[in-house]
PDB file of C-alpha atoms and ligand atoms in Angstrom:
ATOM      1  CA  MET A   1     124.936 161.543 220.741  1.00 90.00           C
ATOM      2  CA  THR A   2     127.673 161.726 223.382  1.00 97.00           C
ATOM      3  CA  LYS A   3     129.787 158.575 223.648  1.00 98.00           C
ATOM      4  CA  LEU A   4     131.116 157.377 226.991  1.00 98.00           C
ATOM      5  CA  SER A   5     134.765 156.317 226.903  1.00 98.00           C
ATOM      6  CA  VAL A   6     135.861 154.687 230.149  1.00 98.00           C
ATOM      7  CA  ASN A   7     139.391 155.609 231.266  1.00 98.00           C
ATOM      8  CA  ILE A   8     140.958 152.563 232.934  1.00 98.00           C
ATOM      9  CA  ASN A   9     144.153 154.196 234.264  1.00 98.00           C
ATOM     10  CA  LYS A  10     142.990 153.648 237.850  1.00 98.00           C
ATOM     11  CA  ILE A  11     142.591 149.907 237.250  1.00 98.00           C
ATOM     12  CA  ALA A  12     146.280 149.826 236.321  1.00 98.00           C
ATOM     13  CA  THR A  13     147.129 151.889 239.425  1.00 98.00           C
ATOM     14  CA  LEU A  14     145.478 149.237 241.585  1.00 98.00           C
ATOM     15  CA  ARG A  15     147.194 146.401 239.718  1.00 98.00           C
ATOM     16  CA  ASN A  16     150.626 148.027 240.008  1.00 98.00           C
ATOM     17  CA  SER A  17     150.242 148.550 243.747  1.00 97.00           C
ATOM     18  CA  ARG A  18     150.948 144.836 244.333  1.00 97.00           C
ATOM     19  CA  GLY A  19     153.153 144.052 241.361  1.00 93.00           C
ATOM     20  CA  GLY A  20     150.936 141.221 240.084  1.00 97.00           C
ATOM     21  CA  ASP A  21     148.154 141.136 237.517  1.00 98.00           C
ATOM     22  CA  ASN A  22     145.099 141.711 239.644  1.00 98.00           C
ATOM     23  CA  PRO A  23     142.921 143.414 238.473  1.00 98.00           C
ATOM     24  CA  ASN A  24     143.708 142.547 234.881  1.00 98.00           C
ATOM     25  CA  VAL A  25     143.302 145.623 232.685  1.00 98.00           C
ATOM     26  CA  VAL A  26     142.432 143.625 229.570  1.00 98.00           C
ATOM     27  CA  LYS A  27     139.628 141.798 231.380  1.00 98.00           C
ATOM     28  CA  VAL A  28     138.328 145.059 232.821  1.00 98.00           C
ATOM     29  CA  ALA A  29     138.333 146.681 229.357  1.00 98.00           C
ATOM     30  CA  ILE A  30     136.411 143.729 227.905  1.00 98.00           C
ATOM     31  CA  ASP A  31     133.930 143.955 230.784  1.00 98.00           C
ATOM     32  CA  CYS A  32     133.524 147.738 230.421  1.00 98.00           C
ATOM     33  CA  GLU A  33     132.552 147.213 226.788  1.00 98.00           C
ATOM     34  CA  ARG A  34     130.239 144.329 227.744  1.00 98.00           C
ATOM     35  CA  PHE A  35     128.579 146.653 230.277  1.00 98.00           C
ATOM     36  CA  GLY A  36     127.990 149.326 227.620  1.00 98.00           C
ATOM     37  CA  ALA A  37     131.123 151.521 227.413  1.00 98.00           C
ATOM     38  CA  GLU A  38     131.407 153.038 223.967  1.00 98.00           C
ATOM     39  CA  GLY A  39     135.156 153.515 224.168  1.00 98.00           C
ATOM     40  CA  ILE A  40     138.220 152.721 226.256  1.00 99.00           C
ATOM     41  CA  THR A  41     140.702 155.458 227.149  1.00 98.00           C
ATOM     42  CA  VAL A  42     144.220 155.055 228.518  1.00 98.00           C
ATOM     43  CA  HIS A  43     146.855 157.648 229.326  1.00 97.00           C
ATOM     44  CA  PRO A  44     150.274 155.994 229.448  1.00 96.00           C
ATOM     45  CA  ARG A  45     152.710 158.282 231.232  1.00 94.00           C
ATOM     46  CA  PRO A  46     156.503 158.100 230.815  1.00 93.00           C
ATOM     47  CA  ASP A  47     156.970 156.699 234.341  1.00 93.00           C
ATOM     48  CA  GLU A  48     154.340 153.981 233.588  1.00 94.00           C
ATOM     49  CA  ARG A  49     152.869 154.603 237.039  1.00 94.00           C
ATOM     50  CA  HIS A  50     149.562 153.205 235.881  1.00 97.00           C
ATOM     51  CA  ILE A  51     149.092 152.154 232.238  1.00 98.00           C
ATOM     52  CA  ARG A  52     152.274 150.522 230.901  1.00 98.00           C
ATOM     53  CA  TYR A  53     153.317 150.689 227.279  1.00 98.00           C
ATOM     54  CA  GLN A  54     152.765 146.904 227.012  1.00 98.00           C
ATOM     55  CA  ASP A  55     149.145 147.384 228.200  1.00 98.00           C
ATOM     56  CA  VAL A  56     148.495 149.487 225.103  1.00 98.00           C
ATOM     57  CA  TYR A  57     149.601 146.629 222.827  1.00 98.00           C
ATOM     58  CA  ASP A  58     147.483 144.146 224.824  1.00 98.00           C
ATOM     59  CA  LEU A  59     144.413 146.407 224.783  1.00 98.00           C
ATOM     60  CA  LYS A  60     144.711 147.080 221.070  1.00 98.00           C
ATOM     61  CA  GLU A  61     144.115 143.341 220.518  1.00 98.00           C
ATOM     62  CA  ILE A  62     140.778 143.310 222.317  1.00 98.00           C
ATOM     63  CA  VAL A  63     139.121 146.731 222.246  1.00 98.00           C
ATOM     64  CA  THR A  64     136.173 146.561 219.855  1.00 98.00           C
ATOM     65  CA  THR A  65     134.719 150.005 220.516  1.00 98.00           C
ATOM     66  CA  GLU A  66     136.722 153.246 220.211  1.00 98.00           C
ATOM     67  CA  PHE A  67     140.273 153.033 221.537  1.00 98.00           C
ATOM     68  CA  ASN A  68     141.570 156.433 222.694  1.00 98.00           C
ATOM     69  CA  ILE A  69     145.221 156.855 223.697  1.00 98.00           C
ATOM     70  CA  GLU A  70     146.051 160.060 225.557  1.00 98.00           C
ATOM     71  CA  GLY A  71     149.472 161.434 226.296  1.00 97.00           C
ATOM     72  CA  ASN A  72     152.228 163.935 225.838  1.00 96.00           C
ATOM     73  CA  PRO A  73     153.894 163.676 222.425  1.00 96.00           C
ATOM     74  CA  SER A  74     157.049 165.481 223.559  1.00 92.00           C
ATOM     75  CA  GLU A  75     158.635 162.044 223.929  1.00 91.00           C
ATOM     76  CA  ARG A  76     159.061 160.264 220.605  1.00 94.00           C
ATOM     77  CA  LYS A  77     158.385 156.995 222.476  1.00 96.00           C
ATOM     78  CA  PHE A  78     154.750 158.026 222.921  1.00 97.00           C
ATOM     79  CA  VAL A  79     154.366 158.940 219.242  1.00 98.00           C
ATOM     80  CA  GLU A  80     155.850 155.576 218.185  1.00 98.00           C
ATOM     81  CA  LEU A  81     153.550 153.749 220.597  1.00 98.00           C
ATOM     82  CA  VAL A  82     150.483 155.383 219.058  1.00 98.00           C
ATOM     83  CA  LEU A  83     151.628 154.820 215.476  1.00 98.00           C
ATOM     84  CA  ALA A  84     152.361 151.154 216.216  1.00 98.00           C
ATOM     85  CA  ASN A  85     148.897 150.595 217.673  1.00 98.00           C
ATOM     86  CA  LYS A  86     146.749 152.768 215.422  1.00 98.00           C
ATOM     87  CA  PRO A  87     143.939 153.525 217.916  1.00 98.00           C
ATOM     88  CA  THR A  88     140.690 155.141 216.833  1.00 98.00           C
ATOM     89  CA  GLN A  89     141.865 158.395 218.370  1.00 98.00           C
ATOM     90  CA  VAL A  90     144.964 159.964 219.879  1.00 98.00           C
ATOM     91  CA  THR A  91     144.454 162.801 222.363  1.00 98.00           C
ATOM     92  CA  LEU A  92     147.506 165.011 222.806  1.00 98.00           C
ATOM     93  CA  VAL A  93     147.892 166.326 226.359  1.00 97.00           C
ATOM     94  CA  PRO A  94     150.653 168.728 227.481  1.00 96.00           C
ATOM     95  CA  ASP A  95     151.075 167.139 230.906  1.00 89.00           C
ATOM     96  CA  ALA A  96     154.241 168.017 232.771  1.00 85.00           C
ATOM     97  CA  LEU A  97     156.539 165.269 234.032  1.00 83.00           C
ATOM     98  CA  GLY A  98     155.890 164.731 237.710  1.00 84.00           C
ATOM     99  CA  ALA A  99     152.417 166.307 237.702  1.00 89.00           C
ATOM    100  CA  ILE A 100     149.915 164.227 239.679  1.00 90.00           C
ATOM    101  CA  THR A 101     147.458 164.450 236.800  1.00 93.00           C
ATOM    102  CA  SER A 102     146.780 166.571 233.709  1.00 92.00           C
ATOM    103  CA  ASN A 103     146.322 170.166 234.821  1.00 92.00           C
ATOM    104  CA  ALA A 104     146.122 172.378 231.707  1.00 94.00           C
ATOM    105  CA  GLY A 105     145.358 172.423 228.014  1.00 97.00           C
ATOM    106  CA  TRP A 106     147.733 173.260 225.153  1.00 98.00           C
ATOM    107  CA  ASP A 107     148.851 176.724 224.291  1.00 98.00           C
ATOM    108  CA  THR A 108     147.848 176.129 220.677  1.00 98.00           C
ATOM    109  CA  ILE A 109     149.460 179.373 219.519  1.00 98.00           C
ATOM    110  CA  THR A 110     152.939 178.861 221.014  1.00 98.00           C
ATOM    111  CA  HIS A 111     153.003 175.176 220.024  1.00 98.00           C
ATOM    112  CA  LYS A 112     151.251 175.565 216.697  1.00 98.00           C
ATOM    113  CA  SER A 113     154.010 174.218 214.454  1.00 98.00           C
ATOM    114  CA  LEU A 114     154.751 171.234 216.735  1.00 97.00           C
ATOM    115  CA  LEU A 115     151.044 170.356 216.771  1.00 98.00           C
ATOM    116  CA  ILE A 116     150.685 170.778 213.000  1.00 98.00           C
ATOM    117  CA  ASP A 117     153.545 168.297 212.408  1.00 98.00           C
ATOM    118  CA  LEU A 118     152.277 165.731 214.897  1.00 98.00           C
ATOM    119  CA  ILE A 119     148.687 165.936 213.784  1.00 98.00           C
ATOM    120  CA  SER A 120     149.558 165.437 210.147  1.00 98.00           C
ATOM    121  CA  GLU A 121     151.742 162.451 211.090  1.00 98.00           C
ATOM    122  CA  PHE A 122     148.888 160.813 213.020  1.00 98.00           C
ATOM    123  CA  LYS A 123     146.280 161.638 210.376  1.00 98.00           C
ATOM    124  CA  GLU A 124     148.458 160.169 207.629  1.00 98.00           C
ATOM    125  CA  ALA A 125     148.430 156.968 209.676  1.00 98.00           C
ATOM    126  CA  GLY A 126     144.617 157.065 209.701  1.00 98.00           C
ATOM    127  CA  ILE A 127     144.318 158.013 213.366  1.00 98.00           C
ATOM    128  CA  ARG A 128     141.717 160.593 214.449  1.00 98.00           C
ATOM    129  CA  THR A 129     143.299 163.405 216.447  1.00 98.00           C
ATOM    130  CA  SER A 130     142.127 165.409 219.416  1.00 98.00           C
ATOM    131  CA  ILE A 131     144.000 168.002 221.450  1.00 98.00           C
ATOM    132  CA  PHE A 132     143.381 168.898 225.071  1.00 98.00           C
ATOM    133  CA  VAL A 133     142.508 172.597 225.494  1.00 98.00           C
ATOM    134  CA  ASP A 134     141.209 174.984 228.124  1.00 98.00           C
ATOM    135  CA  PRO A 135     137.876 176.671 227.369  1.00 98.00           C
ATOM    136  CA  ASP A 136     139.574 179.708 225.893  1.00 98.00           C
ATOM    137  CA  LEU A 137     138.426 181.064 222.510  1.00 98.00           C
ATOM    138  CA  LYS A 138     141.970 181.860 221.371  1.00 98.00           C
ATOM    139  CA  MET A 139     143.122 178.329 222.162  1.00 98.00           C
ATOM    140  CA  VAL A 140     140.123 176.843 220.338  1.00 98.00           C
ATOM    141  CA  GLU A 141     140.837 179.021 217.299  1.00 98.00           C
ATOM    142  CA  GLY A 142     144.528 178.040 217.500  1.00 98.00           C
ATOM    143  CA  ALA A 143     143.498 174.385 217.623  1.00 98.00           C
ATOM    144  CA  LYS A 144     141.598 174.772 214.370  1.00 98.00           C
ATOM    145  CA  GLU A 145     144.808 175.983 212.698  1.00 98.00           C
ATOM    146  CA  THR A 146     146.664 172.816 213.676  1.00 98.00           C
ATOM    147  CA  GLY A 147     144.397 170.668 211.498  1.00 98.00           C
ATOM    148  CA  THR A 148     143.138 168.546 214.396  1.00 98.00           C
ATOM    149  CA  ASP A 149     139.847 166.678 213.962  1.00 98.00           C
ATOM    150  CA  ARG A 150     138.674 167.360 217.504  1.00 98.00           C
ATOM    151  CA  ILE A 151     139.467 169.153 220.726  1.00 98.00           C
ATOM    152  CA  GLU A 152     138.952 167.822 224.231  1.00 98.00           C
ATOM    153  CA  LEU A 153     137.822 170.520 226.661  1.00 98.00           C
ATOM    154  CA  TYR A 154     139.667 170.243 229.993  1.00 98.00           C
ATOM    155  CA  THR A 155     136.762 170.125 232.429  1.00 98.00           C
ATOM    156  CA  GLU A 156     138.486 170.243 235.813  1.00 98.00           C
ATOM    157  CA  PRO A 157     137.595 173.952 236.351  1.00 98.00           C
ATOM    158  CA  TYR A 158     133.973 173.155 235.468  1.00 98.00           C
ATOM    159  CA  ALA A 159     133.896 170.242 237.926  1.00 98.00           C
ATOM    160  CA  GLU A 160     135.393 172.388 240.663  1.00 98.00           C
ATOM    161  CA  GLY A 161     133.056 175.318 240.035  1.00 98.00           C
ATOM    162  CA  TYR A 162     129.934 173.163 239.631  1.00 98.00           C
ATOM    163  CA  THR A 163     129.358 172.695 243.335  1.00 97.00           C
ATOM    164  CA  LYS A 164     129.504 176.464 243.992  1.00 97.00           C
ATOM    165  CA  ASN A 165     127.685 177.914 240.978  1.00 98.00           C
ATOM    166  CA  ARG A 166     127.055 175.679 237.994  1.00 98.00           C
ATOM    167  CA  GLU A 167     125.788 178.473 235.699  1.00 98.00           C
ATOM    168  CA  SER A 168     128.990 180.397 236.100  1.00 98.00           C
ATOM    169  CA  ALA A 169     131.147 177.222 235.972  1.00 98.00           C
ATOM    170  CA  ILE A 170     129.854 176.271 232.543  1.00 98.00           C
ATOM    171  CA  LYS A 171     129.878 179.724 230.932  1.00 98.00           C
ATOM    172  CA  ASP A 172     133.338 179.564 229.309  1.00 98.00           C
ATOM    173  CA  PHE A 173     132.684 175.996 228.164  1.00 98.00           C
ATOM    174  CA  VAL A 174     129.493 176.998 226.349  1.00 98.00           C
ATOM    175  CA  LEU A 175     131.389 179.780 224.553  1.00 98.00           C
ATOM    176  CA  ALA A 176     134.330 177.531 223.680  1.00 98.00           C
ATOM    177  CA  ALA A 177     132.023 174.775 222.436  1.00 98.00           C
ATOM    178  CA  GLY A 178     130.048 177.272 220.345  1.00 98.00           C
ATOM    179  CA  ARG A 179     133.266 178.475 218.676  1.00 98.00           C
ATOM    180  CA  ALA A 180     134.429 174.891 218.083  1.00 98.00           C
ATOM    181  CA  ASN A 181     131.086 174.101 216.457  1.00 98.00           C
ATOM    182  CA  GLU A 182     131.325 177.192 214.228  1.00 98.00           C
ATOM    183  CA  LEU A 183     134.832 176.177 213.178  1.00 98.00           C
ATOM    184  CA  GLY A 184     133.807 172.595 212.438  1.00 98.00           C
ATOM    185  CA  LEU A 185     135.945 171.089 215.193  1.00 98.00           C
ATOM    186  CA  GLY A 186     134.660 167.899 216.799  1.00 98.00           C
ATOM    187  CA  LEU A 187     134.136 168.236 220.527  1.00 98.00           C
ATOM    188  CA  ASN A 188     135.196 165.908 223.357  1.00 98.00           C
ATOM    189  CA  ALA A 189     135.494 166.667 227.064  1.00 98.00           C
ATOM    190  CA  GLY A 190     137.063 165.180 230.126  1.00 98.00           C
ATOM    191  CA  HIS A 191     138.673 165.437 233.534  1.00 98.00           C
ATOM    192  CA  ASP A 192     136.815 165.135 236.828  1.00 98.00           C
ATOM    193  CA  LEU A 193     133.446 164.606 235.177  1.00 98.00           C
ATOM    194  CA  SER A 194     131.205 162.656 237.533  1.00 98.00           C
ATOM    195  CA  LEU A 195     127.675 161.399 238.121  1.00 98.00           C
ATOM    196  CA  GLU A 196     127.003 164.698 239.871  1.00 98.00           C
ATOM    197  CA  ASN A 197     128.157 167.113 237.153  1.00 98.00           C
ATOM    198  CA  LEU A 198     127.919 165.168 233.883  1.00 98.00           C
ATOM    199  CA  ARG A 199     124.250 165.665 232.959  1.00 97.00           C
ATOM    200  CA  TYR A 200     124.326 169.449 233.247  1.00 97.00           C
ATOM    201  CA  PHE A 201     127.483 169.569 231.124  1.00 98.00           C
ATOM    202  CA  GLN A 202     126.090 167.259 228.452  1.00 97.00           C
ATOM    203  CA  GLN A 203     122.823 169.166 228.277  1.00 96.00           C
ATOM    204  CA  ASN A 204     124.491 172.561 227.896  1.00 97.00           C
ATOM    205  CA  ILE A 205     127.258 171.712 225.441  1.00 97.00           C
ATOM    206  CA  PRO A 206     125.903 171.233 221.932  1.00 95.00           C
ATOM    207  CA  ASN A 207     127.387 168.485 219.753  1.00 96.00           C
ATOM    208  CA  LEU A 208     129.435 166.895 222.513  1.00 98.00           C
ATOM    209  CA  LEU A 209     130.792 163.793 220.783  1.00 98.00           C
ATOM    210  CA  GLU A 210     132.621 162.028 223.611  1.00 98.00           C
ATOM    211  CA  VAL A 211     133.378 162.205 227.296  1.00 98.00           C
ATOM    212  CA  SER A 212     136.259 160.213 228.765  1.00 98.00           C
ATOM    213  CA  ILE A 213     135.795 159.456 232.435  1.00 98.00           C
ATOM    214  CA  GLY A 214     138.032 157.518 234.803  1.00 98.00           C
ATOM    215  CA  HIS A 215     138.620 158.644 238.335  1.00 98.00           C
ATOM    216  CA  ALA A 216     135.036 159.286 239.483  1.00 98.00           C
ATOM    217  CA  LEU A 217     133.636 156.328 237.560  1.00 98.00           C
ATOM    218  CA  ILE A 218     136.073 153.851 239.084  1.00 98.00           C
ATOM    219  CA  CYS A 219     135.448 155.352 242.560  1.00 98.00           C
ATOM    220  CA  ASP A 220     131.682 154.970 242.082  1.00 98.00           C
ATOM    221  CA  SER A 221     132.108 151.379 240.956  1.00 98.00           C
ATOM    222  CA  ILE A 222     133.544 150.464 244.384  1.00 98.00           C
ATOM    223  CA  TYR A 223     130.121 151.142 245.874  1.00 98.00           C
ATOM    224  CA  LEU A 224     127.800 150.484 242.941  1.00 98.00           C
ATOM    225  CA  GLY A 225     129.587 147.815 240.905  1.00 98.00           C
ATOM    226  CA  LEU A 226     131.156 148.370 237.486  1.00 98.00           C
ATOM    227  CA  GLU A 227     128.186 147.285 235.377  1.00 98.00           C
ATOM    228  CA  ASN A 228     125.679 149.380 237.289  1.00 98.00           C
ATOM    229  CA  THR A 229     128.041 152.374 237.345  1.00 98.00           C
ATOM    230  CA  ILE A 230     128.603 152.323 233.589  1.00 98.00           C
ATOM    231  CA  GLN A 231     124.846 152.124 233.057  1.00 98.00           C
ATOM    232  CA  LEU A 232     124.348 155.138 235.339  1.00 98.00           C
ATOM    233  CA  TYR A 233     126.946 157.173 233.429  1.00 98.00           C
ATOM    234  CA  LEU A 234     125.390 156.161 230.108  1.00 98.00           C
ATOM    235  CA  ARG A 235     122.059 157.427 231.395  1.00 97.00           C
ATOM    236  CA  GLU A 236     123.642 160.831 232.035  1.00 97.00           C
ATOM    237  CA  THR A 237     125.302 161.037 228.622  1.00 96.00           C
ATOM    238  CA  LYS A 238     122.054 160.175 226.870  1.00 92.00           C
ATOM    239  CA  ALA A 239     119.710 162.294 229.006  1.00 89.00           C
ATOM    240  CA  LYS A 240     117.433 164.613 227.048  1.00 76.00           C
ATOM    241  CA  ILE A 241     116.781 168.129 228.327  1.00 73.00           C
TER     242      ILE A 241
HETATM  243  C1  DXP B 328     143.728 164.122 229.904  1.00 66.58           C
HETATM  244  C2  DXP B 328     143.027 163.839 231.144  1.00 66.58           C
HETATM  245  O1  DXP B 328     142.413 164.683 231.743  1.00 66.58           O
HETATM  246  C3  DXP B 328     143.055 162.471 231.703  1.00 66.58           C
HETATM  247  O2  DXP B 328     143.772 161.564 230.960  1.00 66.58           O
HETATM  248  C4  DXP B 328     143.614 162.487 233.040  1.00 66.58           C
HETATM  249  O3  DXP B 328     144.835 163.134 232.927  1.00 66.58           O
HETATM  250  C5  DXP B 328     143.747 161.129 233.613  1.00 66.58           C
HETATM  251  O4  DXP B 328     145.079 160.835 233.863  1.00 66.58           O
HETATM  252  P1  DXP B 328     145.497 160.264 235.287  1.00 66.58           P
HETATM  253  O5  DXP B 328     144.701 159.021 235.490  1.00 66.58           O
HETATM  254  O6  DXP B 328     146.970 159.989 235.139  1.00 66.58           O
HETATM  255  O7  DXP B 328     145.177 161.318 236.298  1.00 66.58           O
HETATM  256  N1  LIG B 329     140.405 162.690 229.266  1.00 66.58           N
HETATM  257  C1  LIG B 329     139.944 162.615 230.588  1.00 66.58           C
HETATM  258  C2  LIG B 329     139.996 161.233 231.076  1.00 66.58           C
HETATM  259  O1  LIG B 329     140.315 160.321 230.349  1.00 66.58           O
HETATM  260  C3  LIG B 329     139.620 160.896 232.457  1.00 66.58           C
HETATM  261  O2  LIG B 329     139.843 161.903 233.369  1.00 66.58           O
HETATM  262  P1  LIG B 329     139.322 161.608 234.881  1.00 66.58           P
HETATM  263  O3  LIG B 329     137.867 161.237 234.817  1.00 66.58           O
HETATM  264  O4  LIG B 329     140.144 160.457 235.392  1.00 66.58           O
HETATM  265  O5  LIG B 329     139.565 162.889 235.610  1.00 66.58           O
END
């Protein structure tokens, strides 16, 4: 069964735009869970342009489903933040400083020893680990060698290709997921998943454990309302073929 983790970065973006506390990210997280979200995801970035480090401490107090913290561990500050809060899962993302959003997965071969060290540190603290990777067999195999529990497939290329030719857009993801399954790696996915492209992805990727969705879901909620939107996304993640 694929779990839906709602990424609330964009709620923090809206809050920060006026310097006050409206909307309140803690209240929104509580409401997302009340409306059926099976996890809450945040991606604190070093410039704190949306989620602030303090938000992570505040959210840790109230999240009752799966708490997933994403980020780049190159800064020790991020590692300490995760260890202090002990979320259900940490997702390591190699996002460059100044990038508008995450735009690539790890090179799990070049960064193998860094990832091995970090993953064992998080696992010793009892935190499930996931690493963000492109749908590339070599990177999936490299991920296995790091000792990570899961990988998160970076789905932006799928989302972009879906509108042109969905069969070809999903091809590499099916292969990568198949290899992850063979290797015993848990499988998550995220980035630019939406009401339009989610069902096809979920139905073609076996053993998809979690999707984390923020941008499209929050955009949809402007028109459809947050409760209704979460229900619509849950319907896609649970749809049978
Ligand atoms: C790893 C990933 O794909 C998401 O966390 C995405 O990067 C969202 O981050 P932003 O909200 O900063 O774009
Ligand atoms: N890990 C992906 C995520 O949390 C949300 O990405 P997006 O839906 O905001 O593109």
